[in-house]
Amino acid sequence: SAVISQKPSRDICQRGTSLTIQCQVDSQVTMMFWYRQQPGQSLTLIATANQGSEATYESGFVIDKFPISRPNLTFSTLTVSNMSPEDSSIYLCSAGQGANEQYFGPGTRLTVT
Amino acid sequence: GQSLEQPSEVTAVEGAIVQINCTYQTSGFYGLSWYQQHDGGAPTFLSYNGLDGLEETGRFSSFLSRSDSYGYLLLQELQMKDSASYFCAVRVGDYKLSFGAGTTVTVRA
């Protein structure tokens, strides 16, 4: 298994600003992902963070709004840019060690005012 | 695209058995996973079915029928700590998951 930490755990931000969320895995992993989850709702995949290349974004998510970095096999960042209240959500990082099992970080609860 | 259907809520008493069904429509299906998420917590992996049949892990079992595009999670000997949301998820590519809307399980004493 993999242990995943995220920083910050929560933040309150003003609209128009940006927030960078960090995700650290305790071991090298092949795949890392970023999800968004509204409280009580399902998880929506934002993008796959690829080591050494640009992230792969899902439909409805774009790099200008959610730039992602993955400088190595244990670390990734997600930036939420030019925030609006609609970006208020829980942002989750996950890592896949094997093909069929993902481990999730505790999430970052973002409120945009 | 993908679509998954699972019941929104299930309530049962301690010691009971609960079955959460999941039907899916997707292209490029690789397998069906189940995740548990307690309120305010991170989703945690429970099980994965890549082939038809039953997988058992302690009190929890998961079943898959690829021909019926159907699976279920079976929770036995329910305990209060099992109160949580349970998500089915289809693996649709290299490690990529698409999640269902989730089933909230409430266990009563």
JSON list of C-alpha atoms in Angstrom, two decimals:
[
{"chain": "A", "resi": 1, "resn": "SER", "atom": "CA", "xyz": [0.00, 0.00, 0.00]},
{"chain": "A", "resi": 2, "resn": "ALA", "atom": "CA", "xyz": [0.97, 3.64, -0.28]},
{"chain": "A", "resi": 3, "resn": "VAL", "atom": "CA", "xyz": [0.50, 6.46, 2.21]},
{"chain": "A", "resi": 4, "resn": "ILE", "atom": "CA", "xyz": [-0.46, 9.78, 0.70]},
{"chain": "A", "resi": 5, "resn": "SER", "atom": "CA", "xyz": [-0.35, 13.20, 2.33]},
{"chain": "A", "resi": 6, "resn": "GLN", "atom": "CA", "xyz": [-1.79, 16.45, 1.05]},
{"chain": "A", "resi": 7, "resn": "LYS", "atom": "CA", "xyz": [-1.16, 20.06, 1.95]},
{"chain": "A", "resi": 8, "resn": "PRO", "atom": "CA", "xyz": [-3.03, 22.16, 2.83]},
{"chain": "A", "resi": 9, "resn": "SER", "atom": "CA", "xyz": [-5.85, 20.20, 4.42]},
{"chain": "A", "resi": 10, "resn": "ARG", "atom": "CA", "xyz": [-8.19, 23.12, 3.97]},
{"chain": "A", "resi": 11, "resn": "ASP", "atom": "CA", "xyz": [-8.13, 26.72, 2.86]},
{"chain": "A", "resi": 12, "resn": "ILE", "atom": "CA", "xyz": [-10.42, 29.67, 2.36]},
{"chain": "A", "resi": 13, "resn": "CYS", "atom": "CA", "xyz": [-9.46, 31.78, -0.64]},
{"chain": "A", "resi": 14, "resn": "GLN", "atom": "CA", "xyz": [-10.74, 34.89, -2.33]},
{"chain": "A", "resi": 15, "resn": "ARG", "atom": "CA", "xyz": [-12.06, 34.76, -5.85]},
{"chain": "A", "resi": 16, "resn": "GLY", "atom": "CA", "xyz": [-9.51, 35.55, -8.52]},
{"chain": "A", "resi": 17, "resn": "THR", "atom": "CA", "xyz": [-6.61, 34.08, -6.59]},
{"chain": "A", "resi": 18, "resn": "SER", "atom": "CA", "xyz": [-4.84, 30.74, -7.07]},
{"chain": "A", "resi": 19, "resn": "LEU", "atom": "CA", "xyz": [-4.08, 27.88, -4.70]},
{"chain": "A", "resi": 20, "resn": "THR", "atom": "CA", "xyz": [-1.50, 25.15, -5.14]},
{"chain": "A", "resi": 21, "resn": "ILE", "atom": "CA", "xyz": [-2.18, 21.80, -3.49]},
{"chain": "A", "resi": 22, "resn": "GLN", "atom": "CA", "xyz": [0.69, 19.44, -2.82]},
{"chain": "A", "resi": 23, "resn": "CYS", "atom": "CA", "xyz": [0.52, 15.65, -2.84]},
{"chain": "A", "resi": 24, "resn": "GLN", "atom": "CA", "xyz": [3.30, 13.47, -1.44]},
{"chain": "A", "resi": 25, "resn": "VAL", "atom": "CA", "xyz": [3.45, 9.67, -1.67]},
{"chain": "A", "resi": 26, "resn": "ASP", "atom": "CA", "xyz": [5.65, 7.63, 0.65]},
{"chain": "A", "resi": 27, "resn": "SER", "atom": "CA", "xyz": [6.88, 5.39, -2.17]},
{"chain": "A", "resi": 28, "resn": "GLN", "atom": "CA", "xyz": [7.44, 5.62, -5.89]},
{"chain": "A", "resi": 29, "resn": "VAL", "atom": "CA", "xyz": [4.26, 5.10, -7.86]},
{"chain": "A", "resi": 30, "resn": "THR", "atom": "CA", "xyz": [3.53, 4.78, -11.53]},
{"chain": "A", "resi": 31, "resn": "MET", "atom": "CA", "xyz": [0.35, 6.80, -11.72]},
{"chain": "A", "resi": 32, "resn": "MET", "atom": "CA", "xyz": [-0.98, 9.80, -9.84]},
{"chain": "A", "resi": 33, "resn": "PHE", "atom": "CA", "xyz": [-4.40, 11.36, -10.26]},
{"chain": "A", "resi": 34, "resn": "TRP", "atom": "CA", "xyz": [-6.33, 14.42, -9.15]},
{"chain": "A", "resi": 35, "resn": "TYR", "atom": "CA", "xyz": [-10.05, 14.25, -8.37]},
{"chain": "A", "resi": 36, "resn": "ARG", "atom": "CA", "xyz": [-12.69, 16.71, -7.27]},
{"chain": "A", "resi": 37, "resn": "GLN", "atom": "CA", "xyz": [-15.52, 15.78, -4.93]},
{"chain": "A", "resi": 38, "resn": "GLN", "atom": "CA", "xyz": [-18.40, 17.89, -3.74]},
{"chain": "A", "resi": 39, "resn": "PRO", "atom": "CA", "xyz": [-19.48, 16.91, -0.20]},
{"chain": "A", "resi": 40, "resn": "GLY", "atom": "CA", "xyz": [-21.83, 13.95, -0.42]},
{"chain": "A", "resi": 41, "resn": "GLN", "atom": "CA", "xyz": [-21.18, 13.50, -4.13]},
{"chain": "A", "resi": 42, "resn": "SER", "atom": "CA", "xyz": [-19.11, 11.24, -6.34]},
{"chain": "A", "resi": 43, "resn": "LEU", "atom": "CA", "xyz": [-15.50, 11.65, -7.35]},
{"chain": "A", "resi": 44, "resn": "THR", "atom": "CA", "xyz": [-14.76, 13.32, -10.66]},
{"chain": "A", "resi": 45, "resn": "LEU", "atom": "CA", "xyz": [-11.38, 12.78, -12.28]},
{"chain": "A", "resi": 46, "resn": "ILE", "atom": "CA", "xyz": [-9.67, 16.03, -13.20]},
{"chain": "A", "resi": 47, "resn": "ALA", "atom": "CA", "xyz": [-6.46, 14.71, -14.72]},
{"chain": "A", "resi": 48, "resn": "THR", "atom": "CA", "xyz": [-3.73, 12.12, -14.69]},
{"chain": "A", "resi": 49, "resn": "ALA", "atom": "CA", "xyz": [-0.41, 13.53, -13.55]},
{"chain": "A", "resi": 50, "resn": "ASN", "atom": "CA", "xyz": [2.33, 12.12, -15.76]},
{"chain": "A", "resi": 51, "resn": "GLN", "atom": "CA", "xyz": [5.92, 12.09, -14.62]},
{"chain": "A", "resi": 52, "resn": "GLY", "atom": "CA", "xyz": [8.12, 13.94, -17.06]},
{"chain": "A", "resi": 53, "resn": "SER", "atom": "CA", "xyz": [5.35, 15.02, -19.40]},
{"chain": "A", "resi": 54, "resn": "GLU", "atom": "CA", "xyz": [2.21, 17.12, -19.49]},
{"chain": "A", "resi": 55, "resn": "ALA", "atom": "CA", "xyz": [-0.82, 15.97, -17.51]},
{"chain": "A", "resi": 56, "resn": "THR", "atom": "CA", "xyz": [-3.73, 14.32, -19.30]},
{"chain": "A", "resi": 57, "resn": "TYR", "atom": "CA", "xyz": [-6.95, 16.20, -18.64]},
{"chain": "A", "resi": 58, "resn": "GLU", "atom": "CA", "xyz": [-10.49, 14.86, -18.64]},
{"chain": "A", "resi": 59, "resn": "SER", "atom": "CA", "xyz": [-13.30, 16.46, -20.55]},
{"chain": "A", "resi": 60, "resn": "GLY", "atom": "CA", "xyz": [-14.32, 19.74, -18.96]},
{"chain": "A", "resi": 61, "resn": "PHE", "atom": "CA", "xyz": [-10.96, 20.41, -17.33]},
{"chain": "A", "resi": 62, "resn": "VAL", "atom": "CA", "xyz": [-8.19, 22.46, -18.92]},
{"chain": "A", "resi": 63, "resn": "ILE", "atom": "CA", "xyz": [-4.56, 23.09, -18.17]},
{"chain": "A", "resi": 64, "resn": "ASP", "atom": "CA", "xyz": [-4.92, 26.85, -17.86]},
{"chain": "A", "resi": 65, "resn": "LYS", "atom": "CA", "xyz": [-7.41, 26.42, -15.02]},
{"chain": "A", "resi": 66, "resn": "PHE", "atom": "CA", "xyz": [-5.82, 23.39, -13.34]},
{"chain": "A", "resi": 67, "resn": "PRO", "atom": "CA", "xyz": [-2.09, 23.29, -14.08]},
{"chain": "A", "resi": 68, "resn": "ILE", "atom": "CA", "xyz": [-0.45, 20.15, -12.73]},
{"chain": "A", "resi": 69, "resn": "SER", "atom": "CA", "xyz": [3.16, 19.31, -12.09]},
{"chain": "A", "resi": 70, "resn": "ARG", "atom": "CA", "xyz": [4.78, 15.95, -11.44]},
{"chain": "A", "resi": 71, "resn": "PRO", "atom": "CA", "xyz": [8.51, 16.39, -11.08]},
{"chain": "A", "resi": 72, "resn": "ASN", "atom": "CA", "xyz": [9.20, 12.86, -9.80]},
{"chain": "A", "resi": 73, "resn": "LEU", "atom": "CA", "xyz": [7.53, 9.54, -8.92]},
{"chain": "A", "resi": 74, "resn": "THR", "atom": "CA", "xyz": [6.46, 10.58, -5.41]},
{"chain": "A", "resi": 75, "resn": "PHE", "atom": "CA", "xyz": [5.20, 14.17, -5.73]},
{"chain": "A", "resi": 76, "resn": "SER", "atom": "CA", "xyz": [2.61, 16.19, -7.62]},
{"chain": "A", "resi": 77, "resn": "THR", "atom": "CA", "xyz": [0.93, 19.56, -7.36]},
{"chain": "A", "resi": 78, "resn": "LEU", "atom": "CA", "xyz": [-2.43, 20.82, -8.57]},
{"chain": "A", "resi": 79, "resn": "THR", "atom": "CA", "xyz": [-3.06, 24.54, -8.90]},
{"chain": "A", "resi": 80, "resn": "VAL", "atom": "CA", "xyz": [-6.58, 25.90, -8.97]},
{"chain": "A", "resi": 81, "resn": "SER", "atom": "CA", "xyz": [-6.23, 29.17, -10.88]},
{"chain": "A", "resi": 82, "resn": "ASN", "atom": "CA", "xyz": [-8.32, 32.30, -10.97]},
{"chain": "A", "resi": 83, "resn": "MET", "atom": "CA", "xyz": [-10.74, 30.78, -8.49]},
{"chain": "A", "resi": 84, "resn": "SER", "atom": "CA", "xyz": [-14.45, 31.38, -8.36]},
{"chain": "A", "resi": 85, "resn": "PRO", "atom": "CA", "xyz": [-17.01, 30.15, -5.78]},
{"chain": "A", "resi": 86, "resn": "GLU", "atom": "CA", "xyz": [-17.84, 27.27, -8.17]},
{"chain": "A", "resi": 87, "resn": "ASP", "atom": "CA", "xyz": [-14.36, 25.87, -7.48]},
{"chain": "A", "resi": 88, "resn": "SER", "atom": "CA", "xyz": [-15.28, 25.29, -3.84]},
{"chain": "A", "resi": 89, "resn": "SER", "atom": "CA", "xyz": [-14.88, 21.55, -3.39]},
{"chain": "A", "resi": 90, "resn": "ILE", "atom": "CA", "xyz": [-12.71, 18.82, -1.95]},
{"chain": "A", "resi": 91, "resn": "TYR", "atom": "CA", "xyz": [-9.65, 18.05, -4.07]},
{"chain": "A", "resi": 92, "resn": "LEU", "atom": "CA", "xyz": [-8.20, 14.57, -3.73]},
{"chain": "A", "resi": 93, "resn": "CYS", "atom": "CA", "xyz": [-4.92, 13.16, -4.89]},
{"chain": "A", "resi": 94, "resn": "SER", "atom": "CA", "xyz": [-4.60, 9.44, -5.57]},
{"chain": "A", "resi": 95, "resn": "ALA", "atom": "CA", "xyz": [-1.82, 7.10, -6.57]},
{"chain": "A", "resi": 96, "resn": "GLY", "atom": "CA", "xyz": [-1.91, 3.76, -8.32]},
{"chain": "A", "resi": 97, "resn": "GLN", "atom": "CA", "xyz": [0.73, 1.25, -7.35]},
{"chain": "A", "resi": 98, "resn": "GLY", "atom": "CA", "xyz": [-0.81, -1.60, -9.25]},
{"chain": "A", "resi": 99, "resn": "ALA", "atom": "CA", "xyz": [-3.25, -1.64, -12.08]},
{"chain": "A", "resi": 100, "resn": "ASN", "atom": "CA", "xyz": [-6.38, -2.11, -10.01]},
{"chain": "A", "resi": 101, "resn": "GLU", "atom": "CA", "xyz": [-5.94, -0.36, -6.71]},
{"chain": "A", "resi": 102, "resn": "GLN", "atom": "CA", "xyz": [-5.68, 3.33, -5.93]},
{"chain": "A", "resi": 103, "resn": "TYR", "atom": "CA", "xyz": [-4.79, 5.01, -2.67]},
{"chain": "A", "resi": 104, "resn": "PHE", "atom": "CA", "xyz": [-6.20, 8.40, -1.81]},
{"chain": "A", "resi": 105, "resn": "GLY", "atom": "CA", "xyz": [-4.90, 11.32, 0.15]},
{"chain": "A", "resi": 106, "resn": "PRO", "atom": "CA", "xyz": [-7.02, 12.91, 2.88]},
{"chain": "A", "resi": 107, "resn": "GLY", "atom": "CA", "xyz": [-8.15, 15.69, 0.56]},
{"chain": "A", "resi": 108, "resn": "THR", "atom": "CA", "xyz": [-7.97, 19.46, 0.53]},
{"chain": "A", "resi": 109, "resn": "ARG", "atom": "CA", "xyz": [-11.19, 21.25, 1.38]},
{"chain": "A", "resi": 110, "resn": "LEU", "atom": "CA", "xyz": [-11.29, 24.49, -0.58]},
{"chain": "A", "resi": 111, "resn": "THR", "atom": "CA", "xyz": [-13.75, 27.30, 0.00]},
{"chain": "A", "resi": 112, "resn": "VAL", "atom": "CA", "xyz": [-13.73, 30.26, -2.38]},
{"chain": "A", "resi": 113, "resn": "THR", "atom": "CA", "xyz": [-15.41, 33.43, -1.18]},
{"chain": "B", "resi": 1, "resn": "GLY", "atom": "CA", "xyz": [-18.41, 7.65, -21.86]},
{"chain": "B", "resi": 2, "resn": "GLN", "atom": "CA", "xyz": [-19.27, 5.70, -18.79]},
{"chain": "B", "resi": 3, "resn": "SER", "atom": "CA", "xyz": [-22.35, 5.45, -16.59]},
{"chain": "B", "resi": 4, "resn": "LEU", "atom": "CA", "xyz": [-22.73, 3.57, -13.34]},
{"chain": "B", "resi": 5, "resn": "GLU", "atom": "CA", "xyz": [-25.86, 3.07, -11.29]},
{"chain": "B", "resi": 6, "resn": "GLN", "atom": "CA", "xyz": [-26.02, 2.15, -7.63]},
{"chain": "B", "resi": 7, "resn": "PRO", "atom": "CA", "xyz": [-28.66, 2.76, -4.97]},
{"chain": "B", "resi": 8, "resn": "SER", "atom": "CA", "xyz": [-28.34, 6.06, -3.15]},
{"chain": "B", "resi": 9, "resn": "GLU", "atom": "CA", "xyz": [-29.06, 4.78, 0.35]},
{"chain": "B", "resi": 10, "resn": "VAL", "atom": "CA", "xyz": [-29.30, 1.54, 2.30]},
{"chain": "B", "resi": 11, "resn": "THR", "atom": "CA", "xyz": [-30.19, 1.17, 5.98]},
{"chain": "B", "resi": 12, "resn": "ALA", "atom": "CA", "xyz": [-29.74, -2.02, 8.00]},
{"chain": "B", "resi": 13, "resn": "VAL", "atom": "CA", "xyz": [-29.27, -3.19, 11.58]},
{"chain": "B", "resi": 14, "resn": "GLU", "atom": "CA", "xyz": [-26.11, -4.47, 13.17]},
{"chain": "B", "resi": 15, "resn": "GLY", "atom": "CA", "xyz": [-25.37, -8.06, 12.26]},
{"chain": "B", "resi": 16, "resn": "ALA", "atom": "CA", "xyz": [-27.39, -7.93, 9.06]},
{"chain": "B", "resi": 17, "resn": "ILE", "atom": "CA", "xyz": [-26.24, -8.48, 5.48]},
{"chain": "B", "resi": 18, "resn": "VAL", "atom": "CA", "xyz": [-26.35, -5.72, 2.88]},
{"chain": "B", "resi": 19, "resn": "GLN", "atom": "CA", "xyz": [-25.90, -6.05, -0.85]},
{"chain": "B", "resi": 20, "resn": "ILE", "atom": "CA", "xyz": [-25.05, -2.98, -2.92]},
{"chain": "B", "resi": 21, "resn": "ASN", "atom": "CA", "xyz": [-25.66, -3.46, -6.62]},
{"chain": "B", "resi": 22, "resn": "CYS", "atom": "CA", "xyz": [-23.83, -1.66, -9.39]},
{"chain": "B", "resi": 23, "resn": "THR", "atom": "CA", "xyz": [-24.71, -1.73, -13.06]},
{"chain": "B", "resi": 24, "resn": "TYR", "atom": "CA", "xyz": [-22.50, -0.07, -15.59]},
{"chain": "B", "resi": 25, "resn": "GLN", "atom": "CA", "xyz": [-22.30, 0.96, -19.22]},
{"chain": "B", "resi": 26, "resn": "THR", "atom": "CA", "xyz": [-18.86, 1.67, -20.52]},
{"chain": "B", "resi": 27, "resn": "SER", "atom": "CA", "xyz": [-16.49, 1.12, -23.37]},
{"chain": "B", "resi": 28, "resn": "GLY", "atom": "CA", "xyz": [-13.14, -0.47, -22.76]},
{"chain": "B", "resi": 29, "resn": "PHE", "atom": "CA", "xyz": [-14.06, -2.18, -19.50]},
{"chain": "B", "resi": 30, "resn": "TYR", "atom": "CA", "xyz": [-11.18, -3.67, -17.52]},
{"chain": "B", "resi": 31, "resn": "GLY", "atom": "CA", "xyz": [-12.70, -4.34, -14.12]},
{"chain": "B", "resi": 32, "resn": "LEU", "atom": "CA", "xyz": [-14.91, -3.18, -11.24]},
{"chain": "B", "resi": 33, "resn": "SER", "atom": "CA", "xyz": [-13.61, -1.79, -7.96]},
{"chain": "B", "resi": 34, "resn": "TRP", "atom": "CA", "xyz": [-15.25, -0.85, -4.68]},
{"chain": "B", "resi": 35, "resn": "TYR", "atom": "CA", "xyz": [-14.20, 1.94, -2.34]},
{"chain": "B", "resi": 36, "resn": "GLN", "atom": "CA", "xyz": [-15.38, 2.90, 1.12]},
{"chain": "B", "resi": 37, "resn": "GLN", "atom": "CA", "xyz": [-15.45, 6.48, 2.33]},
{"chain": "B", "resi": 38, "resn": "HIS", "atom": "CA", "xyz": [-16.33, 7.56, 5.83]},
{"chain": "B", "resi": 39, "resn": "ASP", "atom": "CA", "xyz": [-17.72, 11.03, 6.30]},
{"chain": "B", "resi": 40, "resn": "GLY", "atom": "CA", "xyz": [-14.86, 13.52, 6.03]},
{"chain": "B", "resi": 41, "resn": "GLY", "atom": "CA", "xyz": [-12.36, 10.79, 5.18]},
{"chain": "B", "resi": 42, "resn": "ALA", "atom": "CA", "xyz": [-10.47, 9.57, 2.15]},
{"chain": "B", "resi": 43, "resn": "PRO", "atom": "CA", "xyz": [-11.81, 6.81, -0.08]},
{"chain": "B", "resi": 44, "resn": "THR", "atom": "CA", "xyz": [-10.18, 3.49, 0.75]},
{"chain": "B", "resi": 45, "resn": "PHE", "atom": "CA", "xyz": [-9.87, 0.51, -1.57]},
{"chain": "B", "resi": 46, "resn": "LEU", "atom": "CA", "xyz": [-12.01, -2.52, -0.71]},
{"chain": "B", "resi": 47, "resn": "SER", "atom": "CA", "xyz": [-11.90, -4.90, -3.64]},
{"chain": "B", "resi": 48, "resn": "TYR", "atom": "CA", "xyz": [-11.40, -5.41, -7.36]},
{"chain": "B", "resi": 49, "resn": "ASN", "atom": "CA", "xyz": [-12.99, -7.84, -9.79]},
{"chain": "B", "resi": 50, "resn": "GLY", "atom": "CA", "xyz": [-11.35, -8.24, -13.16]},
{"chain": "B", "resi": 51, "resn": "LEU", "atom": "CA", "xyz": [-12.95, -11.56, -13.95]},
{"chain": "B", "resi": 52, "resn": "ASP", "atom": "CA", "xyz": [-16.42, -12.97, -13.38]},
{"chain": "B", "resi": 53, "resn": "GLY", "atom": "CA", "xyz": [-17.08, -14.43, -9.99]},
{"chain": "B", "resi": 54, "resn": "LEU", "atom": "CA", "xyz": [-16.87, -13.76, -6.31]},
{"chain": "B", "resi": 55, "resn": "GLU", "atom": "CA", "xyz": [-13.96, -12.25, -4.40]},
{"chain": "B", "resi": 56, "resn": "GLU", "atom": "CA", "xyz": [-14.03, -12.55, -0.64]},
{"chain": "B", "resi": 57, "resn": "THR", "atom": "CA", "xyz": [-12.10, -10.39, 1.81]},
{"chain": "B", "resi": 58, "resn": "GLY", "atom": "CA", "xyz": [-13.16, -10.96, 5.37]},
{"chain": "B", "resi": 59, "resn": "ARG", "atom": "CA", "xyz": [-16.71, -9.72, 5.95]},
{"chain": "B", "resi": 60, "resn": "PHE", "atom": "CA", "xyz": [-16.84, -8.09, 2.52]},
{"chain": "B", "resi": 61, "resn": "SER", "atom": "CA", "xyz": [-17.32, -9.87, -0.79]},
{"chain": "B", "resi": 62, "resn": "SER", "atom": "CA", "xyz": [-17.59, -8.54, -4.31]},
{"chain": "B", "resi": 63, "resn": "PHE", "atom": "CA", "xyz": [-19.07, -10.13, -7.38]},
{"chain": "B", "resi": 64, "resn": "LEU", "atom": "CA", "xyz": [-18.84, -9.39, -11.09]},
{"chain": "B", "resi": 65, "resn": "SER", "atom": "CA", "xyz": [-20.76, -10.57, -14.13]},
{"chain": "B", "resi": 66, "resn": "ARG", "atom": "CA", "xyz": [-19.20, -9.05, -17.23]},
{"chain": "B", "resi": 67, "resn": "SER", "atom": "CA", "xyz": [-21.90, -10.42, -19.51]},
{"chain": "B", "resi": 68, "resn": "ASP", "atom": "CA", "xyz": [-24.58, -8.64, -17.43]},
{"chain": "B", "resi": 69, "resn": "SER", "atom": "CA", "xyz": [-22.47, -5.49, -16.83]},
{"chain": "B", "resi": 70, "resn": "TYR", "atom": "CA", "xyz": [-23.30, -5.96, -13.19]},
{"chain": "B", "resi": 71, "resn": "GLY", "atom": "CA", "xyz": [-21.56, -6.32, -9.90]},
{"chain": "B", "resi": 72, "resn": "TYR", "atom": "CA", "xyz": [-22.30, -6.12, -6.22]},
{"chain": "B", "resi": 73, "resn": "LEU", "atom": "CA", "xyz": [-20.63, -5.59, -2.89]},
{"chain": "B", "resi": 74, "resn": "LEU", "atom": "CA", "xyz": [-21.82, -7.77, -0.04]},
{"chain": "B", "resi": 75, "resn": "LEU", "atom": "CA", "xyz": [-21.32, -6.57, 3.51]},
{"chain": "B", "resi": 76, "resn": "GLN", "atom": "CA", "xyz": [-21.85, -9.29, 6.10]},
{"chain": "B", "resi": 77, "resn": "GLU", "atom": "CA", "xyz": [-22.16, -9.14, 9.89]},
{"chain": "B", "resi": 78, "resn": "LEU", "atom": "CA", "xyz": [-22.71, -5.42, 9.70]},
{"chain": "B", "resi": 79, "resn": "GLN", "atom": "CA", "xyz": [-21.03, -3.29, 12.34]},
{"chain": "B", "resi": 80, "resn": "MET", "atom": "CA", "xyz": [-21.62, 0.34, 13.28]},
{"chain": "B", "resi": 81, "resn": "LYS", "atom": "CA", "xyz": [-18.23, 1.22, 11.81]},
{"chain": "B", "resi": 82, "resn": "ASP", "atom": "CA", "xyz": [-19.48, 0.08, 8.39]},
{"chain": "B", "resi": 83, "resn": "SER", "atom": "CA", "xyz": [-21.68, 3.19, 8.19]},
{"chain": "B", "resi": 84, "resn": "ALA", "atom": "CA", "xyz": [-20.09, 4.99, 5.26]},
{"chain": "B", "resi": 85, "resn": "SER", "atom": "CA", "xyz": [-20.46, 5.69, 1.56]},
{"chain": "B", "resi": 86, "resn": "TYR", "atom": "CA", "xyz": [-19.56, 2.93, -0.85]},
{"chain": "B", "resi": 87, "resn": "PHE", "atom": "CA", "xyz": [-18.57, 3.65, -4.42]},
{"chain": "B", "resi": 88, "resn": "CYS", "atom": "CA", "xyz": [-18.31, 1.27, -7.33]},
{"chain": "B", "resi": 89, "resn": "ALA", "atom": "CA", "xyz": [-15.79, 2.30, -9.96]},
{"chain": "B", "resi": 90, "resn": "VAL", "atom": "CA", "xyz": [-14.99, 0.93, -13.37]},
{"chain": "B", "resi": 91, "resn": "ARG", "atom": "CA", "xyz": [-11.44, 0.79, -14.60]},
{"chain": "B", "resi": 92, "resn": "VAL", "atom": "CA", "xyz": [-11.58, 2.19, -18.10]},
{"chain": "B", "resi": 93, "resn": "GLY", "atom": "CA", "xyz": [-7.95, 2.51, -19.05]},
{"chain": "B", "resi": 94, "resn": "ASP", "atom": "CA", "xyz": [-4.44, 2.43, -17.70]},
{"chain": "B", "resi": 95, "resn": "TYR", "atom": "CA", "xyz": [-5.29, 2.80, -14.01]},
{"chain": "B", "resi": 96, "resn": "LYS", "atom": "CA", "xyz": [-8.05, 5.30, -14.75]},
{"chain": "B", "resi": 97, "resn": "LEU", "atom": "CA", "xyz": [-11.25, 4.97, -12.71]},
{"chain": "B", "resi": 98, "resn": "SER", "atom": "CA", "xyz": [-14.78, 6.27, -13.26]},
{"chain": "B", "resi": 99, "resn": "PHE", "atom": "CA", "xyz": [-16.84, 6.34, -10.07]},
{"chain": "B", "resi": 100, "resn": "GLY", "atom": "CA", "xyz": [-20.52, 5.78, -9.42]},
{"chain": "B", "resi": 101, "resn": "ALA", "atom": "CA", "xyz": [-22.58, 8.23, -7.39]},
{"chain": "B", "resi": 102, "resn": "GLY", "atom": "CA", "xyz": [-22.12, 6.24, -4.20]},
{"chain": "B", "resi": 103, "resn": "THR", "atom": "CA", "xyz": [-24.37, 4.39, -1.76]},
{"chain": "B", "resi": 104, "resn": "THR", "atom": "CA", "xyz": [-24.74, 5.66, 1.77]},
{"chain": "B", "resi": 105, "resn": "VAL", "atom": "CA", "xyz": [-24.98, 2.75, 4.19]},
{"chain": "B", "resi": 106, "resn": "THR", "atom": "CA", "xyz": [-26.43, 3.49, 7.60]},
{"chain": "B", "resi": 107, "resn": "VAL", "atom": "CA", "xyz": [-26.11, 0.81, 10.27]},
{"chain": "B", "resi": 108, "resn": "ARG", "atom": "CA", "xyz": [-28.53, 1.01, 13.18]},
{"chain": "B", "resi": 109, "resn": "ALA", "atom": "CA", "xyz": [-28.17, -0.64, 16.56]}
]
